[in-house]
Amino acid sequence: MGQEAGRDWAARWAKRIGENLAALRKERGVSARELSERCEGLGYPIPRSTIANIESGRKRELPVQELAVLAAALNLAPLALLYDSEHMQPVLPNKERTLGEALLWFSGEWLLREDEVAPDYDAWIRLDPSLIAPSNSQDGGIEARRGVAAAERQLGHRVAMRDLARQALHDRDASLDPDGGSSMYRHPSRSGADRQAWEAELDIREAHVASAARVLNAAREWARERGITVEAVPESIRPDYERYGHADA
């Protein structure tokens, strides 16, 4: 059963890549022959027949080298071939994620299994005792500062994820503008009806930023109440900390 699901997932992904390649190639007015010549010019020849097999779905396996060269030949990021504009993406067999999460995962900004291992954000506000040692510990000050540093890293990560999702939405809108420039995640123009889902995704990311800012505020207050001096909040996360946490930075 598991192997069958895996084969089906692999076949559907190969088909989606082929459809994306065909649509993006035609959108740019590039023939299969010309695309093949561009690939050869980049130093990695891909025959016209191979391109035809990819686009038709007959080629079920696509080496990462071919993916990279085809994307470069069309002046695209490889991600544009991997995913389409649907809100939910089958990133693994029996595992779907939103398009925003899929993009974040593939670009290294998010761990796919994060939701299965990371604690609930609001639960961090209660400050797990393992995060910050009791004040009567000899190393209490060190551990408190480590806890603040961990909360700062968490907020920084959430801000980066939010910003990337915001950029993806911007690029998605640009890809629907026939007069717009090239987009990192450019896809063939669709109806645009999925924008509400994209906005909902961005709202979720914003909520995660707010939650992480509250966690950082709680960690800093915990330290201050025990007479422990902490450094100023880093400039990169200060605006979001002041907006959602507390203006003590």
mmCIF file of C-alpha atoms in Angstrom:
data_model
loop_
_atom_site.group_PDB
_atom_site.id
_atom_site.type_symbol
_atom_site.label_atom_id
_atom_site.label_comp_id
_atom_site.label_asym_id
_atom_site.label_seq_id
_atom_site.Cartn_x
_atom_site.Cartn_y
_atom_site.Cartn_z
ATOM 1 C CA MET A 1 0.000 0.000 0.000
ATOM 2 C CA GLY A 2 2.812 2.387 0.954
ATOM 3 C CA GLN A 3 4.802 1.626 -2.201
ATOM 4 C CA GLU A 4 1.727 2.146 -4.355
ATOM 5 C CA ALA A 5 1.072 5.524 -2.730
ATOM 6 C CA GLY A 6 4.688 6.491 -3.284
ATOM 7 C CA ARG A 7 4.625 5.537 -6.953
ATOM 8 C CA ASP A 8 1.377 7.445 -7.469
ATOM 9 C CA TRP A 9 2.810 10.535 -5.762
ATOM 10 C CA ALA A 10 5.981 10.352 -7.862
ATOM 11 C CA ALA A 11 4.004 9.975 -11.090
ATOM 12 C CA ARG A 12 1.721 12.911 -10.254
ATOM 13 C CA TRP A 13 4.679 15.132 -9.388
ATOM 14 C CA ALA A 14 6.455 14.231 -12.631
ATOM 15 C CA LYS A 15 3.254 15.044 -14.523
ATOM 16 C CA ARG A 16 2.948 18.388 -12.736
ATOM 17 C CA ILE A 17 6.556 19.300 -13.539
ATOM 18 C CA GLY A 18 5.965 18.427 -17.182
ATOM 19 C CA GLU A 19 2.807 20.521 -17.332
ATOM 20 C CA ASN A 20 4.588 23.467 -15.693
ATOM 21 C CA LEU A 21 7.506 23.164 -18.114
ATOM 22 C CA ALA A 22 5.245 23.086 -21.168
ATOM 23 C CA ALA A 23 3.112 26.012 -19.992
ATOM 24 C CA LEU A 24 6.063 28.189 -18.987
ATOM 25 C CA ARG A 25 7.966 27.410 -22.190
ATOM 26 C CA LYS A 26 4.970 28.318 -24.366
ATOM 27 C CA GLU A 27 4.244 31.416 -22.287
ATOM 28 C CA ARG A 28 7.708 32.654 -23.152
ATOM 29 C CA GLY A 29 7.393 31.760 -26.840
ATOM 30 C CA VAL A 30 10.240 29.239 -26.674
ATOM 31 C CA SER A 31 10.048 26.134 -28.865
ATOM 32 C CA ALA A 32 11.194 22.752 -27.597
ATOM 33 C CA ARG A 33 14.067 22.869 -30.087
ATOM 34 C CA GLU A 34 15.141 26.302 -28.886
ATOM 35 C CA LEU A 35 14.933 25.168 -25.261
ATOM 36 C CA SER A 36 17.141 22.197 -26.091
ATOM 37 C CA GLU A 37 19.661 24.513 -27.742
ATOM 38 C CA ARG A 38 19.657 26.794 -24.699
ATOM 39 C CA CYS A 39 20.379 23.817 -22.443
ATOM 40 C CA GLU A 40 23.302 22.849 -24.642
ATOM 41 C CA GLY A 41 24.544 26.419 -24.467
ATOM 42 C CA LEU A 42 24.527 26.165 -20.682
ATOM 43 C CA GLY A 43 26.825 23.158 -20.897
ATOM 44 C CA TYR A 44 24.298 20.395 -20.192
ATOM 45 C CA PRO A 45 22.585 19.164 -23.383
ATOM 46 C CA ILE A 46 19.005 17.963 -23.033
ATOM 47 C CA PRO A 47 17.632 16.511 -26.298
ATOM 48 C CA ARG A 48 14.376 17.813 -27.712
ATOM 49 C CA SER A 49 12.918 14.296 -27.391
ATOM 50 C CA THR A 50 13.681 14.289 -23.652
ATOM 51 C CA ILE A 51 11.930 17.631 -23.224
ATOM 52 C CA ALA A 52 8.904 16.246 -25.085
ATOM 53 C CA ASN A 53 8.841 13.196 -22.816
ATOM 54 C CA ILE A 54 9.031 15.375 -19.700
ATOM 55 C CA GLU A 55 6.187 17.594 -20.883
ATOM 56 C CA SER A 56 3.981 14.653 -21.841
ATOM 57 C CA GLY A 57 4.570 12.880 -18.542
ATOM 58 C CA ARG A 58 6.182 9.855 -20.200
ATOM 59 C CA LYS A 59 9.432 10.580 -18.399
ATOM 60 C CA ARG A 60 8.676 9.692 -14.764
ATOM 61 C CA GLU A 61 12.072 10.565 -13.287
ATOM 62 C CA LEU A 62 13.716 13.962 -13.629
ATOM 63 C CA PRO A 63 17.316 14.322 -12.377
ATOM 64 C CA VAL A 64 17.956 17.462 -10.379
ATOM 65 C CA GLN A 65 20.577 18.440 -12.970
ATOM 66 C CA GLU A 66 17.947 18.529 -15.718
ATOM 67 C CA LEU A 67 15.552 20.461 -13.500
ATOM 68 C CA ALA A 68 18.183 23.118 -12.761
ATOM 69 C CA VAL A 69 19.274 23.496 -16.388
ATOM 70 C CA LEU A 70 15.725 23.650 -17.761
ATOM 71 C CA ALA A 71 14.802 26.315 -15.210
ATOM 72 C CA ALA A 72 17.910 28.346 -16.011
ATOM 73 C CA ALA A 73 17.237 28.047 -19.741
ATOM 74 C CA LEU A 74 13.818 29.624 -19.175
ATOM 75 C CA ASN A 75 15.192 32.240 -16.756
ATOM 76 C CA LEU A 76 13.260 30.716 -13.861
ATOM 77 C CA ALA A 77 13.959 29.426 -10.385
ATOM 78 C CA PRO A 78 13.696 25.603 -10.220
ATOM 79 C CA LEU A 79 10.841 26.011 -7.737
ATOM 80 C CA ALA A 80 8.663 27.339 -10.553
ATOM 81 C CA LEU A 81 8.802 23.907 -12.187
ATOM 82 C CA LEU A 82 8.317 21.924 -8.992
ATOM 83 C CA TYR A 83 5.039 23.429 -7.836
ATOM 84 C CA ASP A 84 1.945 24.900 -9.457
ATOM 85 C CA SER A 85 -0.384 27.613 -8.163
ATOM 86 C CA GLU A 86 -2.737 25.303 -6.266
ATOM 87 C CA HIS A 87 -2.979 26.155 -2.570
ATOM 88 C CA MET A 88 -2.288 22.605 -1.311
ATOM 89 C CA GLN A 89 0.759 20.723 -2.562
ATOM 90 C CA PRO A 90 1.505 16.975 -2.137
ATOM 91 C CA VAL A 91 5.065 17.474 -0.886
ATOM 92 C CA LEU A 92 5.534 13.796 0.093
ATOM 93 C CA PRO A 93 3.432 10.641 -0.231
ATOM 94 C CA ASN A 94 0.321 11.131 1.921
ATOM 95 C CA LYS A 95 1.547 14.523 3.137
ATOM 96 C CA GLU A 96 0.160 17.820 1.882
ATOM 97 C CA ARG A 97 1.274 21.309 2.761
ATOM 98 C CA THR A 98 0.191 24.738 1.611
ATOM 99 C CA LEU A 99 2.051 26.206 -1.330
ATOM 100 C CA GLY A 100 3.638 28.761 0.989
ATOM 101 C CA GLU A 101 4.933 26.021 3.298
ATOM 102 C CA ALA A 102 6.189 23.966 0.351
ATOM 103 C CA LEU A 103 8.150 26.934 -0.980
ATOM 104 C CA LEU A 104 9.538 27.714 2.482
ATOM 105 C CA TRP A 105 10.570 24.095 3.005
ATOM 106 C CA PHE A 106 12.260 23.685 -0.358
ATOM 107 C CA SER A 107 14.134 26.976 0.023
ATOM 108 C CA GLY A 108 15.416 25.952 3.461
ATOM 109 C CA GLU A 109 13.354 28.364 5.568
ATOM 110 C CA TRP A 110 11.139 25.777 7.214
ATOM 111 C CA LEU A 111 11.433 22.155 8.349
ATOM 112 C CA LEU A 112 8.724 19.975 6.866
ATOM 113 C CA ARG A 113 8.253 17.936 10.063
ATOM 114 C CA GLU A 114 8.438 20.988 12.287
ATOM 115 C CA ASP A 115 4.786 20.761 13.286
ATOM 116 C CA GLU A 116 5.349 17.253 14.609
ATOM 117 C CA VAL A 117 8.268 18.060 16.904
ATOM 118 C CA ALA A 118 8.141 21.734 17.834
ATOM 119 C CA PRO A 119 6.223 22.872 20.923
ATOM 120 C CA ASP A 120 3.119 24.970 20.542
ATOM 121 C CA TYR A 121 4.164 28.611 20.291
ATOM 122 C CA ASP A 122 1.840 29.890 22.991
ATOM 123 C CA ALA A 123 2.977 27.091 25.294
ATOM 124 C CA TRP A 124 6.413 28.679 25.272
ATOM 125 C CA ILE A 125 4.953 31.644 27.131
ATOM 126 C CA ARG A 126 4.713 29.395 30.175
ATOM 127 C CA LEU A 127 8.498 28.958 29.866
ATOM 128 C CA ASP A 128 9.357 25.317 30.246
ATOM 129 C CA PRO A 129 11.673 24.974 33.279
ATOM 130 C CA SER A 130 14.207 23.244 31.041
ATOM 131 C CA LEU A 131 14.529 26.485 29.058
ATOM 132 C CA ILE A 132 15.560 28.698 31.955
ATOM 133 C CA ALA A 133 17.138 27.358 35.126
ATOM 134 C CA PRO A 134 15.765 28.348 38.580
ATOM 135 C CA SER A 135 17.192 31.600 39.950
ATOM 136 C CA ASN A 136 18.886 29.826 42.840
ATOM 137 C CA SER A 137 21.017 27.819 40.402
ATOM 138 C CA GLN A 138 24.683 28.778 40.250
ATOM 139 C CA ASP A 139 24.353 29.158 36.496
ATOM 140 C CA GLY A 140 20.905 30.746 36.584
ATOM 141 C CA GLY A 141 22.068 33.936 34.863
ATOM 142 C CA ILE A 142 23.748 32.028 32.065
ATOM 143 C CA GLU A 143 20.736 29.817 31.515
ATOM 144 C CA ALA A 144 18.370 32.796 31.562
ATOM 145 C CA ARG A 145 20.388 34.507 28.862
ATOM 146 C CA ARG A 146 20.422 31.290 26.867
ATOM 147 C CA GLY A 147 16.648 31.191 27.142
ATOM 148 C CA VAL A 148 16.370 34.760 25.876
ATOM 149 C CA ALA A 149 18.756 33.960 23.022
ATOM 150 C CA ALA A 150 16.673 30.906 22.082
ATOM 151 C CA ALA A 151 13.506 33.036 22.050
ATOM 152 C CA GLU A 152 15.278 35.614 19.870
ATOM 153 C CA ARG A 153 16.263 32.929 17.379
ATOM 154 C CA GLN A 154 12.689 31.657 17.344
ATOM 155 C CA LEU A 155 11.346 35.129 16.588
ATOM 156 C CA GLY A 156 13.995 35.668 13.917
ATOM 157 C CA HIS A 157 13.002 32.420 12.238
ATOM 158 C CA ARG A 158 9.300 33.319 12.314
ATOM 159 C CA VAL A 159 10.015 36.772 10.875
ATOM 160 C CA ALA A 160 12.010 35.204 8.024
ATOM 161 C CA MET A 161 9.186 32.760 7.272
ATOM 162 C CA ARG A 162 6.610 35.576 7.298
ATOM 163 C CA ASP A 163 8.734 37.735 5.024
ATOM 164 C CA LEU A 164 9.307 34.908 2.547
ATOM 165 C CA ALA A 165 5.575 34.147 2.459
ATOM 166 C CA ARG A 166 4.903 37.837 1.863
ATOM 167 C CA GLN A 167 7.415 37.865 -1.000
ATOM 168 C CA ALA A 168 5.875 34.718 -2.471
ATOM 169 C CA LEU A 169 2.460 36.421 -2.480
ATOM 170 C CA HIS A 170 3.977 39.484 -4.124
ATOM 171 C CA ASP A 171 5.651 37.307 -6.761
ATOM 172 C CA ARG A 172 2.432 35.403 -7.310
ATOM 173 C CA ASP A 173 0.623 38.679 -8.031
ATOM 174 C CA ALA A 174 3.438 39.784 -10.326
ATOM 175 C CA SER A 175 3.197 36.521 -12.258
ATOM 176 C CA LEU A 176 -0.425 37.327 -13.075
ATOM 177 C CA ASP A 177 0.571 40.704 -14.507
ATOM 178 C CA PRO A 178 1.374 40.245 -18.207
ATOM 179 C CA ASP A 179 3.530 43.385 -18.093
ATOM 180 C CA GLY A 180 5.367 42.372 -14.921
ATOM 181 C CA GLY A 181 8.951 41.255 -14.710
ATOM 182 C CA SER A 182 10.246 37.761 -14.112
ATOM 183 C CA SER A 183 9.227 36.182 -10.812
ATOM 184 C CA MET A 184 11.030 33.666 -8.647
ATOM 185 C CA TYR A 185 7.908 31.540 -8.412
ATOM 186 C CA ARG A 186 6.347 32.560 -11.710
ATOM 187 C CA HIS A 187 3.610 30.291 -13.052
ATOM 188 C CA PRO A 188 1.197 30.498 -15.951
ATOM 189 C CA SER A 189 -1.519 33.036 -15.319
ATOM 190 C CA ARG A 190 -4.495 31.581 -13.504
ATOM 191 C CA SER A 191 -7.783 33.146 -12.483
ATOM 192 C CA GLY A 192 -6.350 34.592 -9.283
ATOM 193 C CA ALA A 193 -9.176 33.094 -7.245
ATOM 194 C CA ASP A 194 -6.684 31.497 -4.861
ATOM 195 C CA ARG A 195 -5.392 34.835 -3.543
ATOM 196 C CA GLN A 196 -7.624 34.580 -0.494
ATOM 197 C CA ALA A 197 -5.884 31.338 0.447
ATOM 198 C CA TRP A 198 -2.501 33.010 0.044
ATOM 199 C CA GLU A 199 -3.611 35.881 2.277
ATOM 200 C CA ALA A 200 -4.841 33.411 4.885
ATOM 201 C CA GLU A 201 -1.427 31.736 4.781
ATOM 202 C CA LEU A 202 0.263 35.076 5.361
ATOM 203 C CA ASP A 203 -2.086 35.802 8.278
ATOM 204 C CA ILE A 204 -1.016 32.521 9.876
ATOM 205 C CA ARG A 205 2.640 33.462 9.500
ATOM 206 C CA GLU A 206 1.933 36.871 11.035
ATOM 207 C CA ALA A 207 0.237 35.193 13.992
ATOM 208 C CA HIS A 208 3.327 33.015 14.475
ATOM 209 C CA VAL A 209 5.488 36.142 14.570
ATOM 210 C CA ALA A 210 3.210 37.711 17.179
ATOM 211 C CA SER A 211 3.292 34.576 19.308
ATOM 212 C CA ALA A 212 7.094 34.349 19.139
ATOM 213 C CA ALA A 213 7.358 38.028 20.126
ATOM 214 C CA ARG A 214 5.246 37.339 23.216
ATOM 215 C CA VAL A 215 7.484 34.398 24.083
ATOM 216 C CA LEU A 216 10.562 36.625 23.864
ATOM 217 C CA ASN A 217 8.875 39.238 26.036
ATOM 218 C CA ALA A 218 8.047 36.610 28.664
ATOM 219 C CA ALA A 219 11.640 35.339 28.652
ATOM 220 C CA ARG A 220 13.049 38.840 29.071
ATOM 221 C CA GLU A 221 10.637 39.665 31.874
ATOM 222 C CA TRP A 222 11.486 36.394 33.646
ATOM 223 C CA ALA A 223 15.162 37.370 33.588
ATOM 224 C CA ARG A 224 14.615 40.977 34.679
ATOM 225 C CA GLU A 225 12.422 39.967 37.608
ATOM 226 C CA ARG A 226 15.389 37.983 38.928
ATOM 227 C CA GLY A 227 17.860 40.813 38.513
ATOM 228 C CA ILE A 228 19.452 39.404 35.379
ATOM 229 C CA THR A 229 20.525 41.951 32.781
ATOM 230 C CA VAL A 230 19.831 41.030 29.165
ATOM 231 C CA GLU A 231 21.113 42.641 25.986
ATOM 232 C CA ALA A 232 18.960 44.841 23.760
ATOM 233 C CA VAL A 233 16.749 43.062 21.248
ATOM 234 C CA PRO A 234 18.602 42.699 17.907
ATOM 235 C CA GLU A 235 17.757 45.293 15.279
ATOM 236 C CA SER A 236 16.582 42.639 12.810
ATOM 237 C CA ILE A 237 13.663 41.584 15.017
ATOM 238 C CA ARG A 238 13.123 44.745 17.057
ATOM 239 C CA PRO A 239 10.241 46.171 14.947
ATOM 240 C CA ASP A 240 8.176 43.005 15.315
ATOM 241 C CA TYR A 241 9.103 42.648 18.980
ATOM 242 C CA GLU A 242 7.972 46.203 19.710
ATOM 243 C CA ARG A 243 4.799 45.685 17.726
ATOM 244 C CA TYR A 244 3.715 42.433 19.340
ATOM 245 C CA GLY A 245 5.829 41.999 22.439
ATOM 246 C CA HIS A 246 6.824 44.919 24.595
ATOM 247 C CA ALA A 247 8.612 48.178 23.829
ATOM 248 C CA ASP A 248 11.494 47.593 26.265
ATOM 249 C CA ALA A 249 14.003 46.692 23.600
#
